[in-house]
Amino acid sequence: MEKEKNSKNIMDYATVTLLDAENAIEIIDQTKLPGTIELIRLKSAQEIWDAIYLLKVRGAPAIGVAAGFGIYLLAKEIETEDYEVFYETFQKQKEYLNSSRPTAVNLSWALNRMERVCIANKNKPVAEIKELLHKEAIEIQEEDIRVCKSIGEHGLALVKPGDGILTHCNAGQLATSKYGTATAPIYLGEERGYHFHVFADETRPLLQGARLTSFELHAAGVDVTLICDNMSGAVMKQGLVQAVFVGCDRVAANGDTANKIGTSVVATVAKRYHVPFYVCAPTSTIDLNTATGDDICIEERPAEEVTEMWYQERMAPEGVKVYNPAFDVTDHDLISGIVTEYGIAREPYMESLKEILSKRNA
């Protein structure tokens, strides 16, 4: 475990690292940010599951990377040369990790991708399958970096130098391996002298916008202003925002998207003030088997996140009922475009998302 305070820039750390020789994953414990940068190592299935569920590692792409590394490490420890025994244990570990966060499709996407390696190579020795799983896990991370940069290039084409950009939650480098998704156009623009001004929603109740997005953008030298969630309408009405970029945990076949709670409110306000609202989504988050947003399973989280977390004293009466969904669904008619690594999907999404996936498969 390593703790750092102010001696290193948060952008100097990798979000998720495989320490293969030590049979561990190293992550930044994001529940401690921005006050303390603490690196923790995960070795057991329980530790990996807890890290995902408790949001120590979070953001759809980063969860996928952590899942790929995690299932590889667990498979590496299966002591058998019998494929059937190996695969049965692998499946149990896979299903266990998959239960940690049901909404983020990258979790199941990465685990299913790793499972396909097992199935496709079932006639090979178990030791060789383990090495192939290692290579696939590394490729998932390297692919994430390529994908995020490509999303950034496509997103950058939608804005111009000096624009005001609003974002919600954290879809930045801390949610991926590099660049982020919603922040990728911002980081690329910063490198090229676009001088954007970014408004970051605080993102109640877990404050990912305040603790993470404003933290990393400020550390990277981006001109960023933190606002409360209920201030987005005020800055849009004043003409301070020319585009909204948000991330995404799942895209349904009709273009509905699930993202951090409050995203649909931002989209509704953006439509009222004629501000284009863009969802930055790797193709790994597109789920054509989910017809509409109504079919997306929305995770509900503990009441204490609303009533007690971040407060010195409880800020709600004892016994009051609390509704705390982690995500909401933004209807497709509120979305100006879905920015992927293979281009921008627009209405009608039933057609354009299939075209995007066809480009990927080609």
Short mmCIF file of C-alpha atoms in Angstrom, two decimals:
data_model
loop_
_atom_site.label_atom_id
_atom_site.label_comp_id
_atom_site.label_asym_id
_atom_site.label_seq_id
_atom_site.Cartn_x
_atom_site.Cartn_y
_atom_site.Cartn_z
CA MET A 1 0.00 0.00 0.00
CA GLU A 2 1.28 3.47 -0.87
CA LYS A 3 -0.04 6.80 0.34
CA GLU A 4 0.83 10.11 -1.27
CA LYS A 5 -0.19 13.65 -0.37
CA ASN A 6 0.63 16.40 -2.83
CA SER A 7 4.02 14.91 -3.76
CA LYS A 8 2.71 13.59 -7.07
CA ASN A 9 0.11 14.71 -9.58
CA ILE A 10 -2.90 12.38 -9.79
CA MET A 11 -2.36 12.23 -13.57
CA ASP A 12 0.99 10.52 -12.94
CA TYR A 13 -0.72 7.40 -11.59
CA ALA A 14 -2.20 4.49 -13.52
CA THR A 15 -5.86 3.83 -12.65
CA VAL A 16 -5.44 0.04 -12.85
CA THR A 17 -2.17 -1.89 -13.03
CA LEU A 18 -1.52 -5.63 -13.30
CA LEU A 19 1.33 -6.78 -11.04
CA ASP A 20 1.64 -10.23 -12.55
CA ALA A 21 4.71 -11.35 -10.60
CA GLU A 22 2.95 -10.46 -7.35
CA ASN A 23 -0.41 -11.96 -8.39
CA ALA A 24 -2.12 -8.65 -7.70
CA ILE A 25 -3.99 -5.73 -9.24
CA GLU A 26 -2.95 -2.29 -8.07
CA ILE A 27 -5.58 0.45 -8.15
CA ILE A 28 -6.05 3.98 -6.88
CA ASP A 29 -8.60 3.79 -4.07
CA GLN A 30 -10.97 6.39 -5.49
CA THR A 31 -13.04 6.54 -2.30
CA LYS A 32 -10.10 8.37 -0.68
CA LEU A 33 -9.73 11.07 -3.35
CA PRO A 34 -9.03 13.94 -3.49
CA GLY A 35 -7.62 14.13 0.03
CA THR A 36 -5.35 11.10 -0.16
CA ILE A 37 -3.88 9.21 -3.08
CA GLU A 38 -3.72 5.65 -1.84
CA LEU A 39 -2.67 2.69 -3.96
CA ILE A 40 -4.10 -0.64 -2.86
CA ARG A 41 -3.43 -4.17 -4.06
CA LEU A 42 -6.15 -6.70 -4.75
CA LYS A 43 -5.42 -10.42 -4.76
CA SER A 44 -8.47 -12.42 -3.72
CA ALA A 45 -11.84 -12.69 -5.46
CA GLN A 46 -13.43 -11.02 -2.44
CA GLU A 47 -11.02 -8.07 -2.60
CA ILE A 48 -11.64 -7.58 -6.33
CA TRP A 49 -15.44 -7.85 -5.88
CA ASP A 50 -15.39 -5.38 -2.98
CA ALA A 51 -13.24 -2.90 -4.89
CA ILE A 52 -15.73 -2.84 -7.77
CA TYR A 53 -18.86 -2.78 -5.60
CA LEU A 54 -17.51 -0.15 -3.17
CA LEU A 55 -16.37 2.08 -6.07
CA LYS A 56 -12.70 1.90 -5.18
CA VAL A 57 -12.33 1.28 -8.90
CA ARG A 58 -15.17 2.73 -10.99
CA GLY A 59 -16.07 3.96 -14.44
CA ALA A 60 -17.22 1.46 -17.04
CA PRO A 61 -13.88 1.08 -18.94
CA ALA A 62 -11.79 0.86 -15.76
CA ILE A 63 -14.17 -1.73 -14.33
CA GLY A 64 -13.74 -3.77 -17.52
CA VAL A 65 -9.95 -3.57 -17.27
CA ALA A 66 -10.03 -4.55 -13.59
CA ALA A 67 -12.36 -7.45 -14.37
CA GLY A 68 -10.06 -8.72 -17.12
CA PHE A 69 -7.02 -8.58 -14.86
CA GLY A 70 -9.01 -10.03 -11.96
CA ILE A 71 -10.37 -13.08 -13.71
CA TYR A 72 -6.92 -13.76 -15.18
CA LEU A 73 -5.32 -13.73 -11.71
CA LEU A 74 -8.03 -15.98 -10.31
CA ALA A 75 -7.66 -18.37 -13.25
CA LYS A 76 -3.90 -18.38 -12.76
CA GLU A 77 -4.42 -19.79 -9.25
CA ILE A 78 -6.62 -22.71 -10.35
CA GLU A 79 -4.38 -25.73 -9.72
CA THR A 80 -5.42 -28.39 -12.17
CA GLU A 81 -4.41 -29.68 -15.59
CA ASP A 82 -7.93 -30.95 -16.30
CA TYR A 83 -9.71 -28.49 -18.61
CA GLU A 84 -13.22 -29.35 -17.37
CA VAL A 85 -12.25 -28.73 -13.74
CA PHE A 86 -10.43 -25.55 -14.73
CA TYR A 87 -13.36 -24.21 -16.77
CA GLU A 88 -15.95 -25.02 -14.10
CA THR A 89 -13.95 -23.10 -11.49
CA PHE A 90 -13.33 -20.26 -13.96
CA GLN A 91 -17.08 -19.92 -14.57
CA LYS A 92 -17.83 -19.74 -10.85
CA GLN A 93 -15.26 -17.00 -10.37
CA LYS A 94 -16.55 -15.16 -13.41
CA GLU A 95 -20.16 -15.18 -12.20
CA TYR A 96 -19.06 -14.01 -8.77
CA LEU A 97 -17.18 -11.00 -10.13
CA ASN A 98 -20.03 -10.24 -12.51
CA SER A 99 -22.45 -9.85 -9.59
CA SER A 100 -20.59 -6.85 -8.17
CA ARG A 101 -22.20 -4.16 -10.39
CA PRO A 102 -25.08 -5.14 -12.69
CA THR A 103 -25.57 -1.91 -14.68
CA ALA A 104 -22.07 -1.38 -16.12
CA VAL A 105 -22.04 -3.59 -19.21
CA ASN A 106 -18.24 -3.41 -19.50
CA LEU A 107 -17.99 -5.71 -16.49
CA SER A 108 -19.83 -8.57 -18.18
CA TRP A 109 -18.31 -7.64 -21.57
CA ALA A 110 -14.76 -8.09 -20.28
CA LEU A 111 -15.56 -11.27 -18.36
CA ASN A 112 -17.36 -12.80 -21.36
CA ARG A 113 -14.44 -11.85 -23.59
CA MET A 114 -12.07 -13.68 -21.25
CA GLU A 115 -14.37 -16.68 -21.12
CA ARG A 116 -14.36 -16.90 -24.91
CA VAL A 117 -10.59 -17.32 -24.76
CA CYS A 118 -11.09 -20.35 -22.50
CA ILE A 119 -13.69 -21.90 -24.76
CA ALA A 120 -11.83 -21.25 -28.02
CA ASN A 121 -8.68 -22.92 -26.66
CA LYS A 122 -10.18 -25.81 -24.72
CA ASN A 123 -8.02 -28.35 -26.54
CA LYS A 124 -4.81 -26.68 -25.38
CA PRO A 125 -3.01 -27.32 -22.07
CA VAL A 126 -4.38 -25.34 -19.12
CA ALA A 127 -1.02 -23.60 -18.67
CA GLU A 128 -1.23 -22.29 -22.23
CA ILE A 129 -4.83 -21.13 -21.69
CA LYS A 130 -3.69 -19.15 -18.67
CA GLU A 131 -1.04 -17.40 -20.75
CA LEU A 132 -3.60 -16.61 -23.44
CA LEU A 133 -5.86 -15.13 -20.75
CA HIS A 134 -2.93 -12.98 -19.64
CA LYS A 135 -2.46 -11.65 -23.18
CA GLU A 136 -6.18 -10.96 -23.56
CA ALA A 137 -6.32 -9.02 -20.28
CA ILE A 138 -3.41 -6.84 -21.38
CA GLU A 139 -5.09 -6.29 -24.75
CA ILE A 140 -8.31 -5.13 -23.04
CA GLN A 141 -6.33 -2.40 -21.28
CA GLU A 142 -4.34 -1.36 -24.35
CA GLU A 143 -7.51 -1.33 -26.42
CA ASP A 144 -9.13 0.95 -23.83
CA ILE A 145 -6.40 3.54 -24.35
CA ARG A 146 -6.80 3.42 -28.15
CA VAL A 147 -10.58 3.62 -27.87
CA CYS A 148 -10.54 6.63 -25.55
CA LYS A 149 -8.16 8.57 -27.79
CA SER A 150 -10.33 7.84 -30.83
CA ILE A 151 -13.45 8.97 -28.96
CA GLY A 152 -11.56 12.14 -28.12
CA GLU A 153 -10.76 12.81 -31.77
CA HIS A 154 -14.39 12.36 -32.85
CA GLY A 155 -15.65 14.45 -29.92
CA LEU A 156 -13.18 17.24 -30.62
CA ALA A 157 -14.71 17.67 -34.07
CA LEU A 158 -18.01 18.66 -32.39
CA VAL A 159 -16.64 21.72 -30.58
CA LYS A 160 -14.44 24.72 -31.30
CA PRO A 161 -11.65 26.49 -29.41
CA GLY A 162 -12.81 28.48 -26.41
CA ASP A 163 -16.10 26.60 -25.97
CA GLY A 164 -17.66 26.01 -22.61
CA ILE A 165 -18.21 22.30 -21.90
CA LEU A 166 -20.27 20.79 -19.10
CA THR A 167 -19.80 17.26 -17.80
CA HIS A 168 -21.47 15.14 -15.14
CA CYS A 169 -19.96 12.48 -12.87
CA ASN A 170 -16.47 11.25 -13.79
CA ALA A 171 -15.78 9.82 -17.21
CA GLY A 172 -12.18 10.94 -17.10
CA GLN A 173 -8.80 9.28 -16.83
CA LEU A 174 -9.76 7.96 -13.40
CA ALA A 175 -12.59 6.00 -15.05
CA THR A 176 -10.39 4.53 -17.79
CA SER A 177 -6.77 3.64 -18.52
CA LYS A 178 -6.00 7.02 -20.15
CA TYR A 179 -7.77 10.13 -21.48
CA GLY A 180 -11.23 9.13 -20.28
CA THR A 181 -14.29 9.07 -22.52
CA ALA A 182 -16.24 12.29 -21.89
CA THR A 183 -13.00 14.09 -21.00
CA ALA A 184 -11.01 12.75 -23.96
CA PRO A 185 -12.02 15.69 -26.23
CA ILE A 186 -11.10 18.05 -23.38
CA TYR A 187 -7.63 16.55 -22.85
CA LEU A 188 -6.87 16.41 -26.57
CA GLY A 189 -8.12 19.98 -26.92
CA GLU A 190 -5.88 21.07 -24.05
CA GLU A 191 -2.88 19.52 -25.82
CA ARG A 192 -3.79 21.46 -28.99
CA GLY A 193 -4.45 24.85 -27.42
CA TYR A 194 -8.27 24.88 -27.55
CA HIS A 195 -8.52 26.43 -24.08
CA PHE A 196 -11.92 25.05 -23.17
CA HIS A 197 -13.69 26.16 -20.03
CA VAL A 198 -15.20 23.16 -18.30
CA PHE A 199 -18.08 23.12 -15.81
CA ALA A 200 -18.07 19.98 -13.68
CA ASP A 201 -21.26 18.96 -11.88
CA GLU A 202 -20.50 17.83 -8.31
CA THR A 203 -22.65 14.67 -8.85
CA ARG A 204 -24.54 13.82 -5.69
CA PRO A 205 -24.57 11.68 -3.64
CA LEU A 206 -21.06 10.27 -4.22
CA LEU A 207 -19.57 13.52 -5.56
CA GLN A 208 -17.59 11.96 -8.39
CA GLY A 209 -17.62 15.28 -10.23
CA ALA A 210 -16.29 17.19 -7.24
CA ARG A 211 -13.84 14.60 -5.92
CA LEU A 212 -12.62 13.15 -9.19
CA THR A 213 -13.41 15.17 -12.33
CA SER A 214 -12.53 18.60 -10.95
CA PHE A 215 -9.50 17.03 -9.25
CA GLU A 216 -8.00 15.49 -12.36
CA LEU A 217 -8.88 18.35 -14.72
CA HIS A 218 -7.42 20.91 -12.34
CA ALA A 219 -4.28 18.79 -11.93
CA ALA A 220 -3.96 18.62 -15.73
CA GLY A 221 -4.11 22.40 -16.04
CA VAL A 222 -7.61 22.53 -17.56
CA ASP A 223 -9.73 25.62 -16.83
CA VAL A 224 -12.45 23.94 -14.72
CA THR A 225 -15.22 25.33 -12.52
CA LEU A 226 -17.08 23.10 -10.07
CA ILE A 227 -20.85 23.63 -9.80
CA CYS A 228 -23.61 22.00 -7.79
CA ASP A 229 -25.85 19.64 -9.75
CA ASN A 230 -28.77 22.07 -9.63
CA MET A 231 -26.73 24.86 -11.24
CA SER A 232 -26.47 23.38 -14.74
CA GLY A 233 -29.56 25.26 -15.92
CA ALA A 234 -28.13 28.55 -14.70
CA VAL A 235 -24.87 28.25 -16.63
CA MET A 236 -26.65 27.04 -19.77
CA LYS A 237 -29.18 29.88 -19.68
CA GLN A 238 -26.32 32.37 -19.46
CA GLY A 239 -24.78 30.92 -22.62
CA LEU A 240 -21.68 29.67 -20.82
CA VAL A 241 -21.99 26.12 -22.16
CA GLN A 242 -21.77 25.20 -25.85
CA ALA A 243 -21.76 21.41 -25.43
CA VAL A 244 -22.33 18.69 -22.85
CA PHE A 245 -20.15 15.58 -22.82
CA VAL A 246 -21.01 12.70 -20.49
CA GLY A 247 -19.93 9.10 -20.20
CA CYS A 248 -22.08 6.01 -20.26
CA ASP A 249 -22.38 2.60 -18.62
CA ARG A 250 -24.77 1.02 -21.11
CA VAL A 251 -26.35 1.94 -24.46
CA ALA A 252 -29.63 0.22 -25.39
CA ALA A 253 -30.44 -0.70 -28.98
CA ASN A 254 -32.78 2.30 -29.38
CA GLY A 255 -30.13 4.78 -28.17
CA ASP A 256 -31.32 5.17 -24.58
CA THR A 257 -28.30 5.37 -22.28
CA ALA A 258 -27.69 4.61 -18.61
CA ASN A 259 -25.25 6.84 -16.78
CA LYS A 260 -24.73 8.24 -13.29
CA ILE A 261 -27.87 9.50 -11.59
CA GLY A 262 -28.66 13.06 -12.64
CA THR A 263 -27.49 12.67 -16.23
CA SER A 264 -31.05 12.65 -17.60
CA VAL A 265 -31.73 15.95 -15.79
CA VAL A 266 -28.71 17.54 -17.49
CA ALA A 267 -29.91 16.23 -20.86
CA THR A 268 -33.39 17.65 -20.32
CA VAL A 269 -32.01 21.05 -19.34
CA ALA A 270 -29.63 21.01 -22.31
CA LYS A 271 -32.51 20.42 -24.71
CA ARG A 272 -34.43 23.33 -23.16
CA TYR A 273 -31.51 25.69 -23.81
CA HIS A 274 -30.56 24.21 -27.21
CA VAL A 275 -27.17 22.94 -26.02
CA PRO A 276 -26.04 19.74 -27.80
CA PHE A 277 -25.82 16.78 -25.44
CA TYR A 278 -23.29 14.09 -26.39
CA VAL A 279 -22.78 10.67 -24.82
CA CYS A 280 -19.25 9.31 -25.12
CA ALA A 281 -19.54 5.53 -25.26
CA PRO A 282 -17.00 2.88 -26.26
CA THR A 283 -18.64 0.27 -28.48
CA SER A 284 -18.15 -2.19 -25.61
CA THR A 285 -20.99 -0.38 -23.81
CA ILE A 286 -23.45 -0.83 -26.69
CA ASP A 287 -25.85 -3.64 -25.84
CA LEU A 288 -28.14 -4.49 -28.75
CA ASN A 289 -29.69 -7.25 -26.62
CA THR A 290 -31.20 -4.54 -24.42
CA ALA A 291 -34.05 -3.07 -26.44
CA THR A 292 -34.68 0.16 -24.50
CA GLY A 293 -33.61 1.93 -21.36
CA ASP A 294 -36.60 0.41 -19.57
CA ASP A 295 -34.84 -2.96 -19.81
CA ILE A 296 -31.65 -1.80 -18.07
CA CYS A 297 -31.21 -3.05 -14.51
CA ILE A 298 -30.60 0.00 -12.30
CA GLU A 299 -28.47 -0.61 -9.24
CA GLU A 300 -29.76 0.80 -5.95
CA ARG A 301 -27.24 1.71 -3.30
CA PRO A 302 -27.29 2.17 0.49
CA ALA A 303 -29.31 5.00 2.03
CA GLU A 304 -26.28 6.12 4.04
CA GLU A 305 -24.70 7.53 0.88
CA VAL A 306 -27.43 10.18 0.88
CA THR A 307 -28.01 10.77 4.59
CA GLU A 308 -24.56 10.43 6.17
CA MET A 309 -21.63 10.13 3.79
CA TRP A 310 -19.43 13.26 3.58
CA TYR A 311 -21.20 14.88 6.55
CA GLN A 312 -19.78 15.28 10.05
CA GLU A 313 -23.32 14.79 11.34
CA ARG A 314 -26.28 13.00 9.81
CA MET A 315 -28.17 15.39 7.50
CA ALA A 316 -31.56 13.68 7.48
CA PRO A 317 -33.95 12.51 10.20
CA GLU A 318 -33.51 8.98 11.51
CA GLY A 319 -35.89 6.55 9.85
CA VAL A 320 -36.69 8.69 6.81
CA LYS A 321 -37.13 6.69 3.60
CA VAL A 322 -34.37 7.11 1.01
CA TYR A 323 -34.39 6.24 -2.69
CA ASN A 324 -30.83 5.99 -4.01
CA PRO A 325 -30.54 4.66 -7.58
CA ALA A 326 -26.97 4.78 -8.82
CA PHE A 327 -27.96 5.49 -12.43
CA ASP A 328 -30.76 6.94 -14.51
CA VAL A 329 -31.69 6.49 -18.15
CA THR A 330 -31.43 9.32 -20.67
CA ASP A 331 -34.01 8.91 -23.41
CA HIS A 332 -32.56 8.79 -26.91
CA ASP A 333 -34.53 11.82 -28.11
CA LEU A 334 -32.54 14.00 -25.68
CA ILE A 335 -29.19 12.86 -27.12
CA SER A 336 -27.58 14.81 -29.97
CA GLY A 337 -25.09 12.05 -30.72
CA ILE A 338 -23.37 9.02 -29.26
CA VAL A 339 -19.62 9.39 -29.74
CA THR A 340 -17.81 6.07 -30.19
CA GLU A 341 -14.33 5.10 -31.31
CA TYR A 342 -15.78 4.30 -34.74
CA GLY A 343 -17.63 7.55 -35.26
CA ILE A 344 -20.74 9.35 -34.08
CA ALA A 345 -24.13 7.63 -34.02
CA ARG A 346 -27.18 9.82 -34.48
CA GLU A 347 -30.92 9.34 -34.84
CA PRO A 348 -32.30 6.89 -35.81
CA TYR A 349 -30.12 5.00 -33.33
CA MET A 350 -31.57 1.59 -34.17
CA GLU A 351 -29.78 1.94 -37.49
CA SER A 352 -26.72 4.04 -36.67
CA LEU A 353 -25.62 1.89 -33.70
CA LYS A 354 -25.74 -1.21 -35.89
CA GLU A 355 -23.62 0.61 -38.48
CA ILE A 356 -21.09 1.54 -35.80
CA LEU A 357 -20.86 -2.07 -34.64
CA SER A 358 -20.49 -3.23 -38.25
CA LYS A 359 -17.45 -0.96 -38.58
CA ARG A 360 -15.99 -2.46 -35.42
CA ASN A 361 -16.61 -6.02 -36.55
CA ALA A 362 -15.08 -5.30 -39.95
#
